[in-house]
Coordinates of C-alpha atoms in Angstrom, one line a residue:
X1 CA -82.4 -18.8 -276.2
X2 CA -80.2 -17.9 -273.3
X3 CA -81.5 -20.1 -270.4
X4 CA -82.4 -23.8 -270.2
X5 CA -84.4 -25.1 -267.4
X6 CA -84.5 -28.8 -267.0
X7 CA -85.2 -29.4 -263.4
X8 CA -87.3 -32.3 -262.3
X9 CA -87.3 -34.3 -265.8
X10 CA -87.9 -37.9 -265.6
X11 CA -85.6 -38.9 -268.3
X12 CA -82.9 -36.4 -268.7
X13 CA -80.7 -38.8 -270.8
X14 CA -82.9 -38.3 -273.8
X15 CA -82.3 -34.8 -274.1
X16 CA -82.2 -33.7 -277.7
X17 CA -82.1 -30.1 -279.2
X18 CA -81.1 -28.7 -282.4
X19 CA -77.3 -28.0 -282.7
X20 CA -78.2 -24.1 -282.9
X21 CA -80.0 -24.4 -279.7
X22 CA -77.2 -25.9 -278.0
X23 CA -74.8 -23.2 -279.0
X24 CA -77.1 -20.3 -277.7
X25 CA -77.7 -21.6 -274.2
X26 CA -75.6 -19.8 -271.5
X27 CA -77.7 -20.8 -268.5
X28 CA -78.4 -24.3 -268.0
X29 CA -80.3 -26.0 -264.9
X30 CA -80.3 -29.8 -264.3
X31 CA -81.3 -29.7 -260.7
X32 CA -83.7 -32.4 -258.9
X33 CA -83.0 -34.9 -261.8
X34 CA -81.2 -37.9 -259.7
X35 CA -78.4 -38.0 -261.9
X36 CA -75.5 -40.3 -260.9
X37 CA -72.9 -38.9 -263.2
X38 CA -72.4 -35.9 -265.5
X39 CA -74.5 -36.4 -268.7
X40 CA -72.6 -36.8 -271.9
X41 CA -74.6 -34.4 -273.6
X42 CA -73.2 -31.6 -271.6
X43 CA -70.4 -31.5 -274.2
X44 CA -72.9 -30.0 -276.7
X45 CA -73.3 -26.8 -274.9
X46 CA -70.3 -24.9 -275.7
X47 CA -71.1 -21.4 -274.3
X48 CA -72.3 -22.1 -270.8
X49 CA -71.5 -19.4 -268.2
X50 CA -73.8 -20.8 -265.4
X51 CA -74.6 -24.3 -264.6
X52 CA -76.9 -25.8 -262.0
X53 CA -76.5 -29.4 -260.9
X54 CA -77.8 -29.2 -257.5
X55 CA -80.0 -31.7 -255.9
X56 CA -78.9 -34.7 -257.7
X57 CA -76.9 -38.0 -256.8
X58 CA -73.4 -37.1 -258.3
X59 CA -70.2 -38.6 -256.7
X60 CA -67.8 -36.9 -258.9
X61 CA -67.4 -34.3 -261.5
X62 CA -64.4 -35.6 -263.6
X63 CA -66.5 -35.4 -266.9
X64 CA -67.2 -31.8 -266.2
X65 CA -63.7 -30.9 -266.9
X66 CA -63.5 -32.5 -270.3
X67 CA -66.6 -30.7 -271.7
X68 CA -66.2 -27.8 -274.1
X69 CA -67.9 -25.3 -271.8
X70 CA -65.4 -25.2 -269.2
X71 CA -63.4 -22.3 -270.5
X72 CA -66.4 -19.9 -270.1
X73 CA -68.1 -21.3 -267.0
X74 CA -68.6 -18.8 -264.4
X75 CA -71.2 -20.0 -261.9
X76 CA -71.3 -23.6 -260.8
X77 CA -73.8 -25.1 -258.2
X78 CA -73.3 -28.6 -257.2
X79 CA -74.9 -28.4 -253.8
X80 CA -76.9 -31.3 -252.4
X81 CA -75.2 -34.2 -254.1
X82 CA -73.0 -37.1 -252.8
X83 CA -69.6 -35.7 -254.1
X84 CA -66.8 -37.0 -251.9
X85 CA -63.7 -35.8 -254.0
X86 CA -63.0 -33.0 -256.4
X87 CA -60.6 -33.5 -259.3
X88 CA -57.1 -32.3 -259.1
X89 CA -57.2 -30.1 -262.0
X90 CA -60.5 -28.1 -260.9
X91 CA -58.5 -25.0 -261.5
X92 CA -58.8 -25.5 -265.2
X93 CA -62.1 -23.7 -264.8
X94 CA -60.3 -20.4 -265.3
X95 CA -63.3 -18.0 -265.6
X96 CA -65.0 -19.6 -262.4
X97 CA -66.1 -16.8 -259.9
X98 CA -68.8 -18.7 -258.0
X99 CA -69.2 -22.4 -256.8
X100 CA -71.4 -23.9 -254.4
X101 CA -70.5 -27.4 -252.9
X102 CA -72.6 -27.1 -250.0
X103 CA -74.3 -30.5 -248.7
X104 CA -71.7 -33.0 -249.8
X105 CA -69.5 -35.5 -248.4
X106 CA -66.1 -33.6 -249.1
X107 CA -63.5 -34.4 -246.6
X108 CA -60.8 -32.5 -248.3
X109 CA -60.1 -29.9 -251.1
X110 CA -57.5 -30.7 -254.2
X111 CA -54.1 -29.2 -253.6
X112 CA -54.5 -26.8 -256.4
X113 CA -57.8 -25.4 -255.3
X114 CA -56.3 -22.0 -254.6
X115 CA -55.3 -21.7 -258.2
X116 CA -58.8 -20.8 -259.0
X117 CA -57.8 -17.1 -259.3
X118 CA -61.0 -15.5 -260.1
X119 CA -63.2 -17.3 -257.5
X120 CA -65.2 -14.6 -255.5
X121 CA -68.1 -16.8 -253.8
X122 CA -67.5 -20.2 -252.2
X123 CA -69.8 -22.2 -250.5
X124 CA -68.7 -25.3 -248.4
X125 CA -71.3 -25.5 -245.9
X126 CA -72.3 -29.0 -244.6
X127 CA -69.4 -31.1 -245.4
X128 CA -66.8 -32.8 -243.7
X129 CA -63.6 -30.9 -244.1
X130 CA -61.0 -30.8 -241.6
X131 CA -58.2 -28.9 -243.3
X132 CA -57.8 -26.5 -246.3
X133 CA -55.1 -26.9 -249.0
X134 CA -52.0 -24.9 -248.6
X135 CA -52.9 -23.0 -251.9
X136 CA -56.0 -21.7 -250.2
X137 CA -54.5 -18.2 -249.3
X138 CA -54.0 -17.6 -252.9
X139 CA -57.7 -17.0 -253.3
X140 CA -57.4 -13.2 -253.0
X141 CA -60.4 -12.3 -254.7
X142 CA -62.9 -14.2 -252.2
X143 CA -65.8 -12.1 -251.3
X144 CA -68.0 -14.6 -249.8
X145 CA -66.8 -17.6 -247.9
X146 CA -68.9 -20.2 -245.9
X147 CA -67.1 -23.0 -244.0
X148 CA -69.9 -23.6 -241.5
X149 CA -70.9 -27.1 -240.3
X150 CA -67.5 -28.9 -241.1
X151 CA -65.1 -30.5 -238.9
X152 CA -62.3 -27.7 -238.7
X153 CA -60.4 -27.6 -235.4
X154 CA -58.2 -24.8 -236.5
X155 CA -58.4 -22.2 -239.6
X156 CA -54.9 -20.7 -239.5
X157 CA -55.2 -20.1 -243.2
X158 CA -57.9 -17.4 -243.0
X159 CA -56.0 -14.3 -243.0
X160 CA -55.4 -11.2 -245.2
X161 CA -58.1 -11.7 -247.5
X162 CA -58.6 -8.1 -248.3
X163 CA -61.7 -8.7 -250.4
X164 CA -63.7 -10.9 -248.1
X165 CA -67.0 -9.3 -247.0
X166 CA -68.8 -12.4 -245.7
X167 CA -67.3 -15.2 -243.6
X168 CA -69.2 -17.9 -241.8
X169 CA -67.5 -20.8 -239.8
X170 CA -70.6 -21.6 -237.5
X171 CA -70.7 -25.2 -236.0
X172 CA -67.2 -26.3 -236.3
X173 CA -65.4 -28.0 -233.3
X174 CA -62.8 -25.4 -233.0
X175 CA -59.6 -26.0 -230.7
X176 CA -57.8 -22.9 -231.8
X177 CA -59.5 -19.4 -232.6
X178 CA -58.3 -18.1 -236.2
X179 CA -56.8 -15.2 -234.4
X180 CA -55.5 -13.5 -237.4
X181 CA -59.2 -13.3 -238.9
X182 CA -59.0 -9.7 -237.9
X183 CA -56.5 -9.2 -240.7
X184 CA -59.5 -9.6 -243.0
X185 CA -60.1 -6.0 -242.5
X186 CA -63.0 -5.4 -244.8
X187 CA -65.2 -8.0 -243.5
X188 CA -68.9 -6.7 -243.3
X189 CA -70.6 -10.1 -242.0
X190 CA -69.1 -12.4 -239.6
X191 CA -71.1 -15.7 -238.6
X192 CA -69.3 -17.6 -235.4
X193 CA -72.4 -19.4 -234.2
X194 CA -71.8 -22.5 -232.2
X195 CA -68.1 -22.8 -231.8
X196 CA -67.7 -22.9 -228.1
X197 CA -66.3 -19.3 -228.0
X198 CA -66.4 -19.3 -224.3
X199 CA -63.3 -21.5 -224.2
X200 CA -61.2 -18.9 -225.8
X201 CA -60.1 -16.7 -222.9
X202 CA -58.2 -14.4 -224.9
X203 CA -61.1 -13.6 -227.3
X204 CA -63.7 -10.9 -226.0
X205 CA -65.7 -8.5 -227.5
X206 CA -63.1 -6.0 -228.1
X207 CA -61.4 -8.3 -230.4
X208 CA -64.1 -7.6 -233.0
X209 CA -63.5 -3.7 -232.6
X210 CA -60.6 -4.0 -234.9
X211 CA -63.0 -5.0 -237.8
X212 CA -64.0 -1.5 -238.5
X213 CA -66.3 -2.3 -241.6
X214 CA -68.2 -4.9 -239.7
X215 CA -72.2 -4.5 -239.9
X216 CA -73.4 -8.1 -238.9
X217 CA -72.1 -10.2 -236.1
X218 CA -73.5 -13.5 -235.1
X219 CA -72.1 -14.9 -231.7
X220 CA -75.1 -17.1 -231.0
X221 CA -75.0 -20.5 -229.2
X222 CA -71.7 -20.0 -227.5
X223 CA -72.3 -20.1 -223.9
X224 CA -71.2 -16.6 -223.6
X225 CA -71.7 -15.0 -220.1
X226 CA -71.3 -11.2 -219.2
X227 CA -67.7 -11.3 -218.6
X228 CA -67.3 -11.8 -222.3
X229 CA -68.5 -8.2 -222.7
X230 CA -66.3 -6.8 -219.7
X231 CA -63.7 -5.2 -221.9
X232 CA -66.2 -3.3 -224.0
X233 CA -65.3 0.4 -224.1
X234 CA -66.7 1.6 -227.3
X235 CA -66.8 -1.3 -229.8
X236 CA -68.0 -1.7 -233.4
X237 CA -69.5 1.6 -234.3
X238 CA -70.1 0.2 -237.7
X239 CA -72.2 -2.8 -236.3
X240 CA -76.0 -2.7 -237.5
X241 CA -77.0 -6.3 -236.6
X242 CA -75.8 -8.3 -233.3
X243 CA -77.1 -11.9 -232.8
X244 CA -76.5 -13.1 -229.2
X245 CA -79.3 -15.6 -228.7
X246 CA -78.8 -18.9 -226.8
X247 CA -76.0 -17.7 -224.3
X248 CA -76.1 -17.2 -220.8
X249 CA -76.2 -13.5 -220.7
X250 CA -78.3 -11.4 -217.9
X251 CA -76.9 -8.1 -218.8
X252 CA -75.2 -6.0 -221.4
X253 CA -72.7 -3.3 -221.0
X254 CA -73.7 0.4 -221.7
X255 CA -71.1 1.0 -224.3
X256 CA -72.7 -2.1 -226.2
X257 CA -76.1 -0.7 -226.2
X258 CA -75.1 2.6 -227.4
X259 CA -73.3 1.6 -230.6
X260 CA -74.3 4.3 -233.0
X261 CA -75.7 2.0 -236.0
X262 CA -77.1 -0.9 -234.1
X263 CA -80.5 -1.8 -235.7
X264 CA -81.2 -5.3 -235.0
X265 CA -80.5 -6.9 -231.6
X266 CA -81.2 -10.6 -230.9
X267 CA -81.2 -11.6 -227.2
X268 CA -83.6 -14.7 -227.3
X269 CA -82.9 -17.7 -225.1
X270 CA -80.7 -16.0 -222.5
X271 CA -81.2 -15.3 -218.9
X272 CA -82.4 -11.8 -218.7
X273 CA -84.9 -10.6 -216.0
X274 CA -85.2 -7.1 -217.1
X275 CA -85.4 -5.1 -220.3
X276 CA -81.6 -4.0 -221.2
X277 CA -80.9 -0.5 -220.5
X278 CA -80.8 0.9 -224.0
X279 CA -81.0 4.6 -225.0
X280 CA -80.1 4.0 -228.6
X281 CA -82.5 5.7 -230.8
X282 CA -81.1 3.7 -233.9
X283 CA -82.0 0.3 -232.4
X284 CA -85.5 -0.8 -234.2
X285 CA -85.6 -4.8 -233.9
X286 CA -85.3 -6.4 -230.5
X287 CA -85.6 -10.1 -229.7
X288 CA -85.9 -10.9 -226.1
X289 CA -88.2 -14.1 -226.5
X290 CA -87.4 -17.0 -223.9
X291 CA -86.0 -15.0 -221.1
X292 CA -87.5 -14.2 -217.6
X293 CA -88.6 -10.7 -218.2
X294 CA -91.7 -9.4 -216.1
X295 CA -91.6 -5.8 -217.8
X296 CA -91.5 -3.2 -215.2
X297 CA -93.1 0.4 -215.6
X298 CA -89.6 2.0 -215.8
X299 CA -88.2 -0.3 -218.3
X300 CA -90.7 0.7 -221.2
X301 CA -88.5 3.9 -221.9
X302 CA -85.8 1.6 -223.2
X303 CA -88.3 0.4 -225.9
X304 CA -89.7 3.4 -227.1
X305 CA -88.0 3.6 -230.5
X306 CA -88.8 0.2 -231.5
X307 CA -90.4 -1.0 -234.8
X308 CA -90.3 -4.9 -234.0
X309 CA -90.4 -6.4 -230.4
X310 CA -90.5 -10.1 -229.4
X311 CA -91.2 -10.6 -225.6
X312 CA -92.8 -14.1 -226.3
X313 CA -92.3 -16.8 -223.6
X314 CA -91.4 -14.6 -220.7
X315 CA -93.1 -13.9 -217.5
X316 CA -95.4 -10.9 -218.2
X317 CA -98.6 -10.7 -216.6
X318 CA -99.8 -7.3 -217.8
X319 CA -98.5 -4.3 -219.9
X320 CA -97.9 -1.1 -218.0
X321 CA -99.4 2.2 -219.2
X322 CA -96.0 3.4 -219.9
X323 CA -95.6 0.9 -222.9
X324 CA -97.6 3.6 -224.9
X325 CA -94.4 5.4 -225.3
X326 CA -93.7 2.6 -228.2
X327 CA -95.5 4.8 -230.7
X328 CA -93.4 3.5 -233.6
X329 CA -94.1 -0.2 -233.0
X330 CA -95.5 -2.1 -235.9
X331 CA -94.9 -5.9 -234.9
X332 CA -95.4 -7.3 -231.4
X333 CA -95.2 -10.9 -230.1
X334 CA -96.3 -11.5 -226.8
X335 CA -97.2 -15.1 -227.1
X336 CA -96.8 -17.7 -224.1
X337 CA -96.9 -15.0 -221.3
X338 CA -99.2 -15.5 -218.2
X339 CA -102.0 -13.0 -219.1
X340 CA -105.1 -13.6 -217.5
X341 CA -106.9 -11.1 -219.8
X342 CA -106.2 -9.7 -223.1
X343 CA -104.1 -6.7 -222.6
X344 CA -106.4 -4.1 -223.6
X345 CA -103.7 -1.2 -223.7
X346 CA -102.4 -2.7 -226.7
X347 CA -105.2 -1.3 -228.7
X348 CA -103.9 2.3 -228.3
X349 CA -100.7 1.5 -230.4
X350 CA -102.0 2.8 -233.5
X351 CA -98.9 2.1 -235.5
X352 CA -99.3 -1.8 -234.7
X353 CA -100.1 -3.9 -237.8
X354 CA -99.0 -7.3 -236.7
X355 CA -99.9 -8.7 -233.4
X356 CA -99.2 -12.2 -232.1
X357 CA -100.3 -13.3 -228.6
X358 CA -100.4 -17.2 -228.9
X359 CA -100.5 -19.7 -225.9
X360 CA -102.0 -17.6 -223.2
X361 CA -104.7 -18.0 -220.7
X362 CA -107.3 -15.2 -221.8
X363 CA -110.9 -16.5 -222.9
X364 CA -112.2 -13.4 -224.2
X365 CA -111.3 -10.3 -226.1
X366 CA -112.3 -6.7 -225.8
X367 CA -115.3 -4.8 -226.4
X368 CA -115.9 -4.0 -230.2
X369 CA -116.0 -0.5 -229.5
X370 CA -112.2 -0.8 -228.4
X371 CA -111.1 -2.6 -231.6
X372 CA -113.1 -0.3 -233.7
X373 CA -111.6 2.9 -232.2
X374 CA -108.0 2.0 -232.6
X375 CA -107.5 -1.1 -234.9
X376 CA -110.1 -0.9 -237.4
X377 CA -108.0 0.5 -240.2
X378 CA -104.4 -0.3 -239.1
X379 CA -104.3 -4.2 -238.0
X380 CA -103.1 -6.7 -240.8
X381 CA -102.0 -9.5 -239.2
X382 CA -103.6 -11.0 -236.0
X383 CA -102.4 -14.3 -234.4
X384 CA -104.5 -15.6 -231.3
X385 CA -103.9 -19.4 -231.6
X386 CA -103.5 -21.5 -228.6
X387 CA -105.8 -19.7 -226.2
X388 CA -109.3 -20.2 -224.6
X389 CA -111.3 -18.2 -226.7
X390 CA -114.9 -19.5 -226.8
X391 CA -117.4 -16.6 -227.9
X392 CA -118.3 -15.7 -231.6
X393 CA -115.5 -13.2 -231.6
X394 CA -117.7 -10.5 -232.9
X395 CA -115.1 -7.9 -231.9
X396 CA -112.8 -8.8 -234.7
X397 CA -115.4 -8.1 -237.4
X398 CA -114.6 -4.5 -237.4
X399 CA -111.0 -4.9 -238.3
X400 CA -111.3 -4.2 -241.9
X401 CA -107.8 -4.4 -242.8
X402 CA -107.2 -7.7 -241.5
X403 CA -105.6 -10.1 -244.0
X404 CA -104.2 -12.8 -241.8
X405 CA -106.1 -14.4 -238.8
X406 CA -105.0 -17.3 -236.9
X407 CA -107.6 -18.7 -234.3
X408 CA -106.1 -22.4 -234.3
X409 CA -106.6 -24.3 -231.1
X410 CA -109.0 -22.5 -229.2
X411 CA -112.5 -23.6 -227.7
X412 CA -114.7 -21.8 -230.7
X413 CA -117.9 -23.4 -231.5
X414 CA -119.1 -20.6 -233.9
X415 CA -118.1 -17.4 -235.6
X416 CA -120.2 -14.3 -236.0
X417 CA -121.5 -13.7 -239.5
X418 CA -120.2 -10.3 -239.7
X419 CA -116.8 -12.0 -240.4
X420 CA -118.0 -12.1 -244.1
X421 CA -117.5 -8.4 -244.1
X422 CA -113.7 -8.8 -243.8
X423 CA -113.1 -8.2 -247.6
X424 CA -109.3 -8.0 -247.1
X425 CA -108.9 -11.5 -245.3
X426 CA -106.9 -13.8 -247.3
X427 CA -105.7 -16.5 -244.6
X428 CA -108.0 -17.8 -242.0
X429 CA -106.8 -20.8 -239.6
X430 CA -109.5 -22.6 -237.6
X431 CA -108.0 -25.8 -236.8
X432 CA -108.5 -27.6 -233.7
X433 CA -111.4 -26.0 -232.4
X434 CA -115.0 -27.3 -231.6
X435 CA -117.0 -26.7 -234.8
X436 CA -119.5 -29.1 -235.7
X437 CA -120.4 -27.4 -239.0
X438 CA -118.6 -25.1 -241.2
X439 CA -119.5 -21.5 -240.6
X440 CA -122.3 -20.7 -243.1
X441 CA -120.6 -17.5 -243.9
X442 CA -117.5 -18.9 -245.4
X443 CA -119.8 -20.1 -248.3
X444 CA -121.2 -16.6 -248.8
X445 CA -117.6 -15.3 -248.9
X446 CA -116.7 -17.8 -251.6
X447 CA -119.6 -17.3 -253.8
X448 CA -119.9 -13.5 -253.7
X449 CA -118.3 -12.2 -257.0
X450 CA -118.1 -8.7 -255.5
X451 CA -115.9 -9.8 -252.8
X452 CA -112.1 -10.6 -252.3
X453 CA -112.1 -14.2 -251.5
X454 CA -110.3 -15.8 -248.7
X455 CA -107.3 -17.4 -250.3
X456 CA -106.5 -20.2 -247.7
X457 CA -108.7 -21.7 -245.0
X458 CA -107.5 -24.3 -242.6
X459 CA -110.4 -26.1 -240.8
X460 CA -110.2 -29.0 -238.6
X461 CA -113.3 -30.4 -236.8
X462 CA -113.0 -32.1 -233.5
X463 CA -114.7 -35.6 -233.3
X464 CA -115.8 -34.3 -229.5
X465 CA -117.7 -31.3 -230.2
X466 CA -118.8 -30.9 -226.6
X467 CA -115.7 -31.9 -224.7

């Protein structure tokens, strides 16, 4: 026996194992047990290297330091408890390299916390910390550090962590920006969401250019405007993912959009009225949801290399013919745009396998010939919820590869019987329509032993079938 999982046990205090079994357990999980204190029987496990005590009601972990397993313990999960303080001699866990203390009530860390010399992964997300202990810079082996959702106003001790690869300080009420953060020169992922970055006049996009290994940067929810990028010359050529959602941007500098390795760009919930002028062939995933874009003919060229595109919640009324340049597109979300009819041109995107057009105004689809010609063997996921569809949707019965279909919240009274021929269909959602009876072909699909069954059906019948 190497691992023992005792999650969700009703009476964990009655645990009884033969002595030899205690000594062979190296991984122990006691999660979700409503524990109020460290159980006494933990003393019996003398070779533990991994201990999970998450999702309990622990208030302190003093007893943990008196057990026999503390010398060898390497991974400790104490997340989702009620812990307010940590014992002063926590550093006695000399082999500890991973500790998760997220979602607790910590207001401070013990003075000797920095003496946990082997610590590599530290998660303190969702606590009430305001300062770090003076010994914190001694944690030179840290590779992962999450300080998000605390009460830090400054983080001046975060400097010269040469092993640090991931650092997050989202959602802290910073008054002083940790300017020496750029001395952590090997950072690869940096999350600075919701720290009121706009208030630090000396910090602009060129500051992050000094982090030469940075691959992922999150600057979302910071009230940033175009001026934040004004000093951009040729920043962050190693950057692969850039998250700028929920800001006040209307445009991006050309140098930013020409970053050599940029693969993911998230601009959701900004103030764009046009597609950013990007000629970067490495960009594959673009999110422009919740802007004011109308999609002009000459803008489609900037989308031609994308694999995933989200243009939901914009002002697009029709799709230009030039959109067919998006020949690599596999995922497309056009929900909540003011389409008066289903955009037929989309059927010519032969690479498309996931299409989402929710919450628009169209009431019918294309002819069955259009679907059969282009989509019959490629489309796997189709989401048409929240529209005004009211026909029997025979057009969809030729989509032989379809495995997910969402038709919730339309005006459907019936569905064509050929739906039973969609043998790949696993999920079908029909909630909030106007059915008075379950379509009979559903029973045929579930009773035919030769077919692959629908795995999940959501069906809600309106009481007002004729309303």
